[in-house]
Coordinates of C-alpha atoms and ligand atoms in Angstrom, one line a residue:
X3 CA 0.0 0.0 0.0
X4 CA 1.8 3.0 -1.1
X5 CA 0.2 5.6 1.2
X6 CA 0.1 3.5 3.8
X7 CA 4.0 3.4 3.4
X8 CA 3.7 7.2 3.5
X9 CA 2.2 7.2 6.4
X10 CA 3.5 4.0 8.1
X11 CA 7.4 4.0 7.2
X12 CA 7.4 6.8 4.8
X13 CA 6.5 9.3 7.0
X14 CA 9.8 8.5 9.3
X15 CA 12.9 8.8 8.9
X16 CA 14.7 6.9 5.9
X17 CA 17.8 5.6 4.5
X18 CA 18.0 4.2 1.2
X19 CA 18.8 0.4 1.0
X20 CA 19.2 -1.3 -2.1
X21 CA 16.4 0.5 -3.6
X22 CA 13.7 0.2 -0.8
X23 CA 12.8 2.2 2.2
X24 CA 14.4 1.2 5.2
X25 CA 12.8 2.5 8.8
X26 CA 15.7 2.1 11.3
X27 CA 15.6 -0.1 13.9
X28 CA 15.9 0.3 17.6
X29 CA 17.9 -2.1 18.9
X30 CA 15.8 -4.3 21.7
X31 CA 12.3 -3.6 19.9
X32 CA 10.4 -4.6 16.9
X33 CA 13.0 -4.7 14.1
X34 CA 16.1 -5.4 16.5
X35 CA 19.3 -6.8 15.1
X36 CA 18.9 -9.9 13.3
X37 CA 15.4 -8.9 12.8
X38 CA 15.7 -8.9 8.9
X39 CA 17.5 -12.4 8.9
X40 CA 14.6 -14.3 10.5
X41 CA 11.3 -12.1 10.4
X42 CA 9.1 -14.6 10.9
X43 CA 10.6 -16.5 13.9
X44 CA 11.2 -12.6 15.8
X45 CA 7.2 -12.4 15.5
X46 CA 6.2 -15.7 16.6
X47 CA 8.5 -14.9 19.8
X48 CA 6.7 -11.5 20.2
X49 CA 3.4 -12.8 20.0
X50 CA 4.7 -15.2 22.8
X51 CA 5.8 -12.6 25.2
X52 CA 2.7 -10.5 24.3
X53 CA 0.0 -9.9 22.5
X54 CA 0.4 -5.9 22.4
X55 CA 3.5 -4.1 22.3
X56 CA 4.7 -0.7 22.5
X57 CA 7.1 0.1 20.0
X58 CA 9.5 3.0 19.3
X59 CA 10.9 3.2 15.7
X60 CA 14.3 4.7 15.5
X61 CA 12.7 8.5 13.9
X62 CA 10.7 8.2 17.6
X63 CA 7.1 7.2 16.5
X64 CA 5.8 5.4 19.0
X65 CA 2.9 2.7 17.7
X66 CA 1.1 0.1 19.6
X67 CA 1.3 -3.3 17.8
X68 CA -1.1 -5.6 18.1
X69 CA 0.2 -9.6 17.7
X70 CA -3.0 -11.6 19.0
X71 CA -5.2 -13.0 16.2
X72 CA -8.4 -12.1 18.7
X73 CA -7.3 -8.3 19.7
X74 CA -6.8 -8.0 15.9
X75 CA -9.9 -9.3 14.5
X76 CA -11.2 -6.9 17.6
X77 CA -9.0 -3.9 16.7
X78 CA -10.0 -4.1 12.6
X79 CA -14.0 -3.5 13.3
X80 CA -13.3 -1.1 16.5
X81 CA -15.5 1.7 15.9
X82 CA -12.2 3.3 18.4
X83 CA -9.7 3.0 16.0
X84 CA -10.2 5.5 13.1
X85 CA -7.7 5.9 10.0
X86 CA -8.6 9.8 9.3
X87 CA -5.4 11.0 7.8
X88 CA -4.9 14.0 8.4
X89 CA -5.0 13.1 12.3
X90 CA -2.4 9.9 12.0
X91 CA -0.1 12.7 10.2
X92 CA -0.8 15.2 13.1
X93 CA 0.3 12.8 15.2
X94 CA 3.3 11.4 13.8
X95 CA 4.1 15.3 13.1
X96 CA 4.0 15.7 17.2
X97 CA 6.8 12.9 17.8
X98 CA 9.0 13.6 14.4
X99 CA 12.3 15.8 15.5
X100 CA 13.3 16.0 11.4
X101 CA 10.7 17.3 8.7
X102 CA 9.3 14.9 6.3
X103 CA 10.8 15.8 2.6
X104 CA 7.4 13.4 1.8
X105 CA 5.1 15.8 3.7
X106 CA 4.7 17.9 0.4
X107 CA 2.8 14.8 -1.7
X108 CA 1.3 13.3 1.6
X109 CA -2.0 15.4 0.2
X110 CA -1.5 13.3 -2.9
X111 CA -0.6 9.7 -1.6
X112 CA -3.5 9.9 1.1
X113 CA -6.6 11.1 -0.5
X114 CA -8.5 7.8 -0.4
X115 CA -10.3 5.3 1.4
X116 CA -7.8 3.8 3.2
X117 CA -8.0 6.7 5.1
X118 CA -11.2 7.9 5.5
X119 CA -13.7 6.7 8.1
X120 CA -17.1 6.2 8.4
X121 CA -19.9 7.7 5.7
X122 CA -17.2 8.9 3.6
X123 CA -14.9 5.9 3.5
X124 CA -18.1 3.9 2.3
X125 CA -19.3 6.6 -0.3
X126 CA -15.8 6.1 -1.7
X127 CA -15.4 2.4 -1.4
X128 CA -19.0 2.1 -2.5
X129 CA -18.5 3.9 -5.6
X130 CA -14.8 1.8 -6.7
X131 CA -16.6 -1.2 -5.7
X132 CA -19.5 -0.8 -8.6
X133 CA -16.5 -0.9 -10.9
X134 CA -13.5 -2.7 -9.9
X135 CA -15.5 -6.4 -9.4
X136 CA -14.6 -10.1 -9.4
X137 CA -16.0 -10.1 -13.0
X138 CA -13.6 -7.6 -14.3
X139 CA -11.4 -9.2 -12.7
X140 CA -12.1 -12.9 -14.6
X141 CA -12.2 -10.7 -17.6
X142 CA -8.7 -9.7 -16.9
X143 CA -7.6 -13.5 -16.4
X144 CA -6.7 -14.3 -19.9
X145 CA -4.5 -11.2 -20.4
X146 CA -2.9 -12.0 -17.3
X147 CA -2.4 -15.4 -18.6
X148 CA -0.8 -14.3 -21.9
X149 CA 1.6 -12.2 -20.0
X150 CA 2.9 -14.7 -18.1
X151 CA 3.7 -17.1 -20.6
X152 CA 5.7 -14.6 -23.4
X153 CA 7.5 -13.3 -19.7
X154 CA 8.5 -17.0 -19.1
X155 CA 9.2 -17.6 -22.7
X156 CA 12.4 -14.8 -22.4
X157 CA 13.8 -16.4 -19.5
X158 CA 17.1 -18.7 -19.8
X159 CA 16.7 -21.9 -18.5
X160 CA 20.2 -22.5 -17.8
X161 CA 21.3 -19.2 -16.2
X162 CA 19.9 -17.8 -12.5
X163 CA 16.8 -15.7 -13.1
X164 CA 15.9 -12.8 -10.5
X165 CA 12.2 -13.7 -10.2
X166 CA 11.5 -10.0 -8.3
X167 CA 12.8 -8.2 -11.3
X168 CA 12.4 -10.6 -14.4
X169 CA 9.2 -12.2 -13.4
X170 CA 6.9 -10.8 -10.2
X171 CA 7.5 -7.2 -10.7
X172 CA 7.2 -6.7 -14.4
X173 CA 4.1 -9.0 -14.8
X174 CA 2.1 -7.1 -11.7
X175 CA 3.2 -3.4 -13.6
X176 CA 1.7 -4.8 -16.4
X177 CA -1.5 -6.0 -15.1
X178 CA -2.4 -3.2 -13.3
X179 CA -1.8 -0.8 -16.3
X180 CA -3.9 -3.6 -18.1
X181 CA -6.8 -2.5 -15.4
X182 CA -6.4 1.2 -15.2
X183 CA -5.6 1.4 -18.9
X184 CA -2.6 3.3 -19.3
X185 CA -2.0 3.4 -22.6
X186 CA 0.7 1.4 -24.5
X187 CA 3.2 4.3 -25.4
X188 CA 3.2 5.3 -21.7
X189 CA 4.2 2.2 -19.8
X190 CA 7.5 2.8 -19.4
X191 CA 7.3 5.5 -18.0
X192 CA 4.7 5.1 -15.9
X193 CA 6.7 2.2 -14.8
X194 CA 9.6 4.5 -13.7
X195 CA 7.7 6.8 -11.7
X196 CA 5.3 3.7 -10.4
X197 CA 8.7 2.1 -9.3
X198 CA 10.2 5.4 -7.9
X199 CA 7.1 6.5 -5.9
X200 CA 7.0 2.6 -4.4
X201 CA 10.8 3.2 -3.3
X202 CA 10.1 6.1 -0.6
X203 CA 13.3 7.4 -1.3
X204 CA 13.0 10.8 -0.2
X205 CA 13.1 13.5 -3.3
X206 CA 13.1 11.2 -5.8
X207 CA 9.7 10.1 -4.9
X208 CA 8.5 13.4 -4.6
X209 CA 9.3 14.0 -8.3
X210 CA 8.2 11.1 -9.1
X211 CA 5.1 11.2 -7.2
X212 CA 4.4 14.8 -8.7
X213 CA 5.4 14.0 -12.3
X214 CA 2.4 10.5 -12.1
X215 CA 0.2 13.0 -10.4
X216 CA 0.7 14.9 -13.4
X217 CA 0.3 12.4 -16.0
X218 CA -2.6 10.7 -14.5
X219 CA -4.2 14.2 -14.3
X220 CA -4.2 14.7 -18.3
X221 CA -5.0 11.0 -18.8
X222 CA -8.2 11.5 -16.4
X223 CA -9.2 14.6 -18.5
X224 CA -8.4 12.5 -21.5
X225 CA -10.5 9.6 -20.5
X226 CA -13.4 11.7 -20.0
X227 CA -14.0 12.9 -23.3
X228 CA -12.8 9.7 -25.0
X229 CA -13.4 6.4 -22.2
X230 CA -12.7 3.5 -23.2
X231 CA -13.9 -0.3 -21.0
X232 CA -11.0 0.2 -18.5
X233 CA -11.8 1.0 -14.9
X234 CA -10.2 4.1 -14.8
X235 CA -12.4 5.0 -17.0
X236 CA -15.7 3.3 -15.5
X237 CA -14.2 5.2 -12.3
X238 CA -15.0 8.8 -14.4
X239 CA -18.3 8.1 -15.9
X240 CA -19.5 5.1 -13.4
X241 CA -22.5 3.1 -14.7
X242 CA -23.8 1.9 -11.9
X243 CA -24.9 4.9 -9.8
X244 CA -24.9 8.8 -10.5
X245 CA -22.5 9.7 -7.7
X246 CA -19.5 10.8 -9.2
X247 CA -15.3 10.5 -7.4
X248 CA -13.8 14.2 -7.1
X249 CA -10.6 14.2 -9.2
X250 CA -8.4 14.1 -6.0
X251 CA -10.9 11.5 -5.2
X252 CA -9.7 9.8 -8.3
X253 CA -6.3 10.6 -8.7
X254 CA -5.9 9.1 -4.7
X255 CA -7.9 5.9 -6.0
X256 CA -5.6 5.1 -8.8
X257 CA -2.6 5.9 -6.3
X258 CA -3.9 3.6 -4.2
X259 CA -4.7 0.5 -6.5
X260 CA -1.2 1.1 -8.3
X261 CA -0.2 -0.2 -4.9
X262 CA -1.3 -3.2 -5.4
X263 CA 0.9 -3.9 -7.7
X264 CA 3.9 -4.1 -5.0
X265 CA 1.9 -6.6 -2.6
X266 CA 0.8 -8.8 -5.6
X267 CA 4.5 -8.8 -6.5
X268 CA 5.3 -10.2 -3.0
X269 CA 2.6 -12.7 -3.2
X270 CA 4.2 -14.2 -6.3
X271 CA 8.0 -14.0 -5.3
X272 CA 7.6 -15.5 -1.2
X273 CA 5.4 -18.1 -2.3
X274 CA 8.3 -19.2 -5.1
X275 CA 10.4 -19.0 -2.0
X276 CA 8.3 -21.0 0.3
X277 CA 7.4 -23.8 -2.4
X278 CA 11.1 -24.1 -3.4
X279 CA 12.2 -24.5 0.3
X280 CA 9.5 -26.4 1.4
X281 CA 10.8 -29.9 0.3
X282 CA 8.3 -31.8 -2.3
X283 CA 5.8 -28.7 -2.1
X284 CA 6.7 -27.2 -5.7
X285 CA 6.2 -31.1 -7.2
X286 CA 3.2 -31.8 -5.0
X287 CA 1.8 -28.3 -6.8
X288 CA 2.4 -29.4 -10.3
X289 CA 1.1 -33.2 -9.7
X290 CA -2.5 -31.6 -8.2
X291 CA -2.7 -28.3 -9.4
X292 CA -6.4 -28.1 -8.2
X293 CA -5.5 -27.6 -4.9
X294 CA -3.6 -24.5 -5.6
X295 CA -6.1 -21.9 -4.5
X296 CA -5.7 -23.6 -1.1
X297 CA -1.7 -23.2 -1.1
X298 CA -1.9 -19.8 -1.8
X299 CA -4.3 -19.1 0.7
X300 CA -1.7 -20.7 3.2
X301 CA 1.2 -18.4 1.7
X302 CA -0.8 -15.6 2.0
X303 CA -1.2 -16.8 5.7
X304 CA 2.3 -18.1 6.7
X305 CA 4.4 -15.3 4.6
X306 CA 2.1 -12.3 4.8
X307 CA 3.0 -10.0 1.7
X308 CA 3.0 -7.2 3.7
X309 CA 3.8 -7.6 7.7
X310 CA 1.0 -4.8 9.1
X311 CA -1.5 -3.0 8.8
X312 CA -1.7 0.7 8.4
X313 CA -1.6 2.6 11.1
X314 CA -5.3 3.5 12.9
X315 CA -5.3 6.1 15.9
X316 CA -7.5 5.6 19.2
X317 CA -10.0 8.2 19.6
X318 CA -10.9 7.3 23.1
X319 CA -9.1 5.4 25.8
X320 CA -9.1 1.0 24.7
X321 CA -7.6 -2.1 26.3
X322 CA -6.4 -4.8 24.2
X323 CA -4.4 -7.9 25.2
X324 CA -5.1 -6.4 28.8
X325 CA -2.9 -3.6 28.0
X326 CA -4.4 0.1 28.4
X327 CA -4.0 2.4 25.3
X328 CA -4.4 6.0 25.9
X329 CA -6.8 8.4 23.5
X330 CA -4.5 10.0 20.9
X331 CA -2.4 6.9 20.0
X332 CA -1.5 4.9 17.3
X333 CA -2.2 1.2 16.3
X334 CA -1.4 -1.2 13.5
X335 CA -1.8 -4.7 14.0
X336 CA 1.4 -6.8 12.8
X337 CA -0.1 -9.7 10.3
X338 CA 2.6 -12.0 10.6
X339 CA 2.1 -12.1 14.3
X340 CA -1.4 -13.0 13.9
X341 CA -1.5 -15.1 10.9
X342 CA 0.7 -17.8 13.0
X343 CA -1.1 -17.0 16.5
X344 CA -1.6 -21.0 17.7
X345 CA -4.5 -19.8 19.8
X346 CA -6.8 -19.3 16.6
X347 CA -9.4 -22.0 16.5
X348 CA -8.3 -24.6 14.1
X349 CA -4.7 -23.4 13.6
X350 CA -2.8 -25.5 16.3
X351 CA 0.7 -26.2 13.9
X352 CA -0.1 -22.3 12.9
X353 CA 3.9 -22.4 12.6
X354 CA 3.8 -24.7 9.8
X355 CA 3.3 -24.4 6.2
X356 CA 0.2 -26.6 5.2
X357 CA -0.4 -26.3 1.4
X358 CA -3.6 -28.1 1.8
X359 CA -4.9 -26.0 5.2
X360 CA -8.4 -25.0 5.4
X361 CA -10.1 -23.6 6.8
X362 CA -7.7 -20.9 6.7
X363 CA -8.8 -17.9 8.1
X364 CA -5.9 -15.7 7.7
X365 CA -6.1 -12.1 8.0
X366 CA -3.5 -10.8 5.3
X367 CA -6.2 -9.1 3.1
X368 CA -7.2 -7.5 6.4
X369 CA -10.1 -7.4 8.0
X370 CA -14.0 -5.0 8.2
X371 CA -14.4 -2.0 6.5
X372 CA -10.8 -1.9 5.0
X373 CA -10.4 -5.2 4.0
X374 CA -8.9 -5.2 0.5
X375 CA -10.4 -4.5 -3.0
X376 CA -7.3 -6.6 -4.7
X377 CA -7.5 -9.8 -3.1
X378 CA -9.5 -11.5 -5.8
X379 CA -6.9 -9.6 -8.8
X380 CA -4.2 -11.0 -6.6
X381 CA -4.9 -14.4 -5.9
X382 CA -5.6 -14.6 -9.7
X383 CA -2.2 -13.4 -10.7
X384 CA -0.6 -15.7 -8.0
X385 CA -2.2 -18.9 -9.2
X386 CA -1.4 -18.1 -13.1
X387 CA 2.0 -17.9 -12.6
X388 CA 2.6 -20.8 -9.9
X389 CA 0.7 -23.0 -12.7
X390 CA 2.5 -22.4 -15.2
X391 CA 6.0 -22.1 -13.2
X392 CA 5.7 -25.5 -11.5
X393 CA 4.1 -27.0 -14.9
X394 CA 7.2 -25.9 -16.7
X395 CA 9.7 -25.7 -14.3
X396 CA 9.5 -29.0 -12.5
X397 CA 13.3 -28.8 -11.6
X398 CA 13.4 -25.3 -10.4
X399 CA 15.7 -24.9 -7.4
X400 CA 16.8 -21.4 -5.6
X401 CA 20.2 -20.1 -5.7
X402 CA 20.4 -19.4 -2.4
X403 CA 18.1 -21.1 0.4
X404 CA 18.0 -18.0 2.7
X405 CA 15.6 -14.7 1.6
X406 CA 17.1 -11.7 1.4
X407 CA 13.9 -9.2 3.3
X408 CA 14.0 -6.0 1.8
X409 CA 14.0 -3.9 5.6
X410 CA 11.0 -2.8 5.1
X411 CA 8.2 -2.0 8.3
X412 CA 5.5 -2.5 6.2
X413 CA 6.0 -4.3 2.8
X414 CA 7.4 -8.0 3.4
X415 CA 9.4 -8.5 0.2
X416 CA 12.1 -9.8 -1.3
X417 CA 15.1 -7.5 -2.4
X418 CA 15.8 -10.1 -5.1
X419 CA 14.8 -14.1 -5.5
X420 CA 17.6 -15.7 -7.9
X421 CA 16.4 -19.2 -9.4
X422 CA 18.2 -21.5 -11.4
X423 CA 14.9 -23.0 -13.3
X424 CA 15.9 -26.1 -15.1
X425 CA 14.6 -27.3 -18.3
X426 CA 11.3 -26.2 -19.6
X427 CA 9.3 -29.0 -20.3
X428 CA 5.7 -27.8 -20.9
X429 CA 6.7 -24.7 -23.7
X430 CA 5.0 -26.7 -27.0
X431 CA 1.9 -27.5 -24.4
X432 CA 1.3 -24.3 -23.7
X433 CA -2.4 -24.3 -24.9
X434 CA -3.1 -26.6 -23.4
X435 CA -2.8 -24.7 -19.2
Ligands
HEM520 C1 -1.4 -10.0 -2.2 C2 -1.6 -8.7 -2.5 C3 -2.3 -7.8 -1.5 C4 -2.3 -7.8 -0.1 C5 -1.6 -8.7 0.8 C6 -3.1 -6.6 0.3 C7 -3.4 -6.3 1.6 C8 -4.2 -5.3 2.0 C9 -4.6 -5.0 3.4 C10 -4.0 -5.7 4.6 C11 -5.4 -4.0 3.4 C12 -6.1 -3.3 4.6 C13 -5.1 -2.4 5.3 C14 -5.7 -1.8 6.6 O1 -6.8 -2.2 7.0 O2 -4.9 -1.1 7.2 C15 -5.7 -3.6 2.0 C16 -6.6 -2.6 1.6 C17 -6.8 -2.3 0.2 N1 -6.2 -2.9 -0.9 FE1 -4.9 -4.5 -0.9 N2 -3.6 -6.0 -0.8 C18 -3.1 -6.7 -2.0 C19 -3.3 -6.3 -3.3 C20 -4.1 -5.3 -3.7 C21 -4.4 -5.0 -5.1 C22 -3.9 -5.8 -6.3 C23 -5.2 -3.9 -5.1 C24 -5.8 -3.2 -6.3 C25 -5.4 -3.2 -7.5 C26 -5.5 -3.6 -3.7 C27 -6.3 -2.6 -3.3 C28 -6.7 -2.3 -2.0 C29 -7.5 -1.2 -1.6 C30 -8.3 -0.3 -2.6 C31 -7.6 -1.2 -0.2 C32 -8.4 -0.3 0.7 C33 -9.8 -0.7 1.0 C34 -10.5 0.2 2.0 O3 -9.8 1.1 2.6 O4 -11.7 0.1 2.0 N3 -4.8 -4.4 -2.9 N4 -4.9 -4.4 1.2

C-alpha cells in the first residue's frame, strides 16, 4: 500500500537500501538486530511474550502493535480505531524531531479510502466497488495469462533468473496498467515513476510522485472525453450509480490500487520462496494443481506479503491484550504475528506451512471496513503464474536457500529471489494450461 507506506514508514525517517525504504531499527524492539534475517521466527517470539506491544521506531514514532489473532480481529471493526489522515499525520508530526521531505505529496498519496472513516470511507469504497468487481477481474484473467507465458518464454533456462525483477514485478506493472488502462506508449514510463514513488526514497519520490500526479491528471481529463472499458475510465463516468469521485478522489484511488501492484508482486515472489524450500511442495503443486487456491491461501497466511496493517489512531481510551491504550495513539496490527497465532481455533501447527490448510482464516487481506479491493486480482495473478511455473519448471531450485527481506516496516518483500529454473518442459503444451 503505497500511502500506507507514506504514512507508516514513509512518514519517518529513511535511509536508502538497495532501492527500498528502510525505517531504522531500535535495537531491543520490533525490528532489533537480526530482525531482517529471521522475520518470521522474531514475530512468533513477540506474540509469545505479548500480545500488544509498544514500539519505538528509531525516527521516535511510538505505535502500539497488536500480535493476537483475537485483539486483531477486535481492533479491525473497533468503531475506536479511526484511520482519518490528516490526524495519524498530526500525530506522527508531534513525535517527528526531522521534517518529512514526503510531507509535500502526503496530500496526494493519502486522498483515499484507506484513510477515511465512516460515511465517507463507504461513499468512496461504495463507488470503486461498482467498478472494480470479481467479473472484471475474470475478464482480466486471460490477459494475465498471456503475459505470463511470453515473460517465461524470455527467461534462460540455464542461467539464475531474479524472479522479483524478471518475473513478479514486471508481470504485476503490467497487469495493473492492463486495469487502469494506461496506454501502451506510456508504460514505461509510468513504470519509472510507479517504481520510484513505491521506493520512498525521499526526493526522488516526490518528483516522481508529482510528475504521475501529473500524467494521471491529463489521462483522467483524456478519459473523459474519450473512455474507453477500462476501470479508470468506468471510475469517471460510473455506470452503476450517479454519484461521481472528485478528481483528487480519483487521482488518490488510482494511487492507491497502483499499490497493489507491490503486494501482488510479494505474493508471487515469497510463495516461489516458500514452495522451493519447502521440500516436495513445488512437485506436489504441479502433480495436483487443483488444490492451488488452497496453497496460496496458506502463503498468503504463513508469509504475509505485507507484515502490518496501516496505522489506525485511538479516539478514546481501549484495552487490548489487557494492556491500556491511551486516546490520541497509534495502532497497526502486525499480520505476521497473527496469521501464525496458535491460539486461533483450528490453527494448532499455525507455525507450519500446510499447502492443503483450510479452513484458513488468515487475516492478510485484512479485516471489516478496509479489508482489501485486490484480493481477488491478486490471488488470480498468483495462481497463473505458480501453474505455469511448476508445470514448466518441474526442476526449479533457488540459488540461495536463505531470503534476502527487503527492511521494510510494512512491505514484506524480497530484495531479489535468484532461481536457477531447469529445463522447460511444458513450452510446445502451452495451450493446453
Ligand atoms: C497480495 C496482495 C495484496 C495484499 C496482501 C493486500 C493487503 C491489503 C490490506 C492488509 C489492506 C487493509 C489495510 C488496513 O486495514 O490497514 C488492503 C486494503 C486495500 N487494498 Fe490491498 N492488498 C493486496 C493487493 C491489492 C491489489 C492488487 C489492489 C488493487 C489493485 C488492492 C487494493 C486495496 C484497496 C483499494 C484497499 C483499501 C480498502 C479500503 O480502505 O476500504 N490491494 N490491502
Amino acid at each position: 500500500m503505497l500511502a500506507v507506506q507514506g504514512v507508516l514508514s514513509g512518514r519517518m525517517r529513511r535511509k536508502s537500501n538497495g532501492g527500498t525504504c528502510a525505517v531504522e531499527p531500535r535495537s531491543g524492539e520490533l525490528f532489533a538486530d537480526g530482525f531482517w534475517d529471521r522475520p518470521l521466527d522474531e514475530v512468533d517470539a513477540l506474540r509469545a511474550q505479548s500480545k500488544v506491544h509498544r514500539s519505538t521506531l528509531t525516527s521516535g514514532v511510538r505505535v502500539w502493535v497488536i500480535t493476537g489473532y483475537a485483539d486483531a480481529k477486535r481492533a479491525l471493526t473497533d468503531p475506536s480505531l479511526r484511520k482519518d489522515a490528516r490526524t495519524i499525520h498530526a500525530i506522527i508530526d508531534r513525535q517527528q524531531t526531522q521534517p518529512d521531505p514526503m510531507a509535500q505529496v502526503a496530500g496526494i498519496l493519502d486522498t483515499h479510502m484507506l484513510f477515511l472513516d465512516g460515511l465517507d470511507h463507504s461513499r468512496v469504497r461504495r463507488i470503486v466497488g461498482m467498478e472494480f468487481t470479481r467479473a472484471r477481474v475474470e475478464a482480466l484473467r486471460p490477459r494475465i495469462e498471456a503475459r505470463t507465458t511470453s515473460i517465461l518464454d524470455a527467461l534462460p533456462v540455464d542461467g539464475p533468473v531474479d524472479l522479483v525483477s524478471a518475473v513478479a514485478c514486471p508481470l504485476m506493472l503490467a497487469v495493473i496498467c492492463d486495469l487502469l488502462g494506461i496506454p501502451a506508449n506510456d508504460r514505461e514510463l509510468f513504470n519509472e515513476w510507479t517504481q520510484a514513488v513505491m521506493v520512498q526514497d525521499g526526493a526522488r519520490t516526490v518528483r516522481a510522485t508529482q510528475a504521475l500526479n501529473s500524467y494521471l491528471s491529463t489521462l483522467i481529463d483524456h478519459k473523459r472525453f474519450t473512455p474507453d472499458d477500462d476501470l479508470l475510465s468506468v471510475l469517471i463516468h460510473p455506470r452503476a450509480t450517479s454519484d461521481r469521485l472528485s478528481t483528487e478522489e480519483l487521482l488518490g484511488t488510482v494511487f492507491l490500487l497502483l499499490t497493489g501492484f507491490q503486494t501482488s508482486a510479494n505474493l508471487i515472489t515469497t510463495a516461489v520462496f516458500q514452495l522451493l524450500s519447502h521440500p516436495g511442495s513445488w512437485n506436489r503443486l504441479r502433480e495436483a494443481p487443483w488444490f492451488l487456491p488452497t496453497a496460496v491461501e496458506e502463503i498468503l497466511r504463513f508469509d504475509s506479503p505485507m507484515r502490518t496493517t496501516t496505522h489506525r489512531y485511538t479516539t478514546e481510551p481501549v484495552e487490548y491484550g489487557g494492556q491500556p491504550i491511551p486516546a490520541g495513539e497509534l495502532v497497526v496490527v502486525w499480520l505476521h504475528a497473527v496469521n501464525r497465532d496458535p491460539d486461533v481455533v483450528r490453527c494448532p501447527d499455525a507455525a507450519t506451512l500446510n499447502l492443503e490448510r483450510s479452513p484458513n482464516s488468515h487475516l492478510s487481506f485484512g479485516h471489516g471496513a478496509h479489508y482489501c479491493f485486490g484480493a481477488p486480482l491478486s490471488r488470480v495473478a498468483a495462481a497463473v503464474v505458480l501453474r505455469r511455473m511448476t508445470r514448466r519448471y518441474p526442476e526449479a531450485r533457488l540459488v540461495d536457500v536463505v531470503a534476502r527481506h527487503a527492511p521494510n516496516a510494512i512491505m514484506n518483500g524480497l530484495l531479489a529471489l535468484p532461481l536457477v529454473l531447469g529445463p522447460d518442459v511444458a513450452r510446445p503444451r502451452e495451450a493446453d494450461l
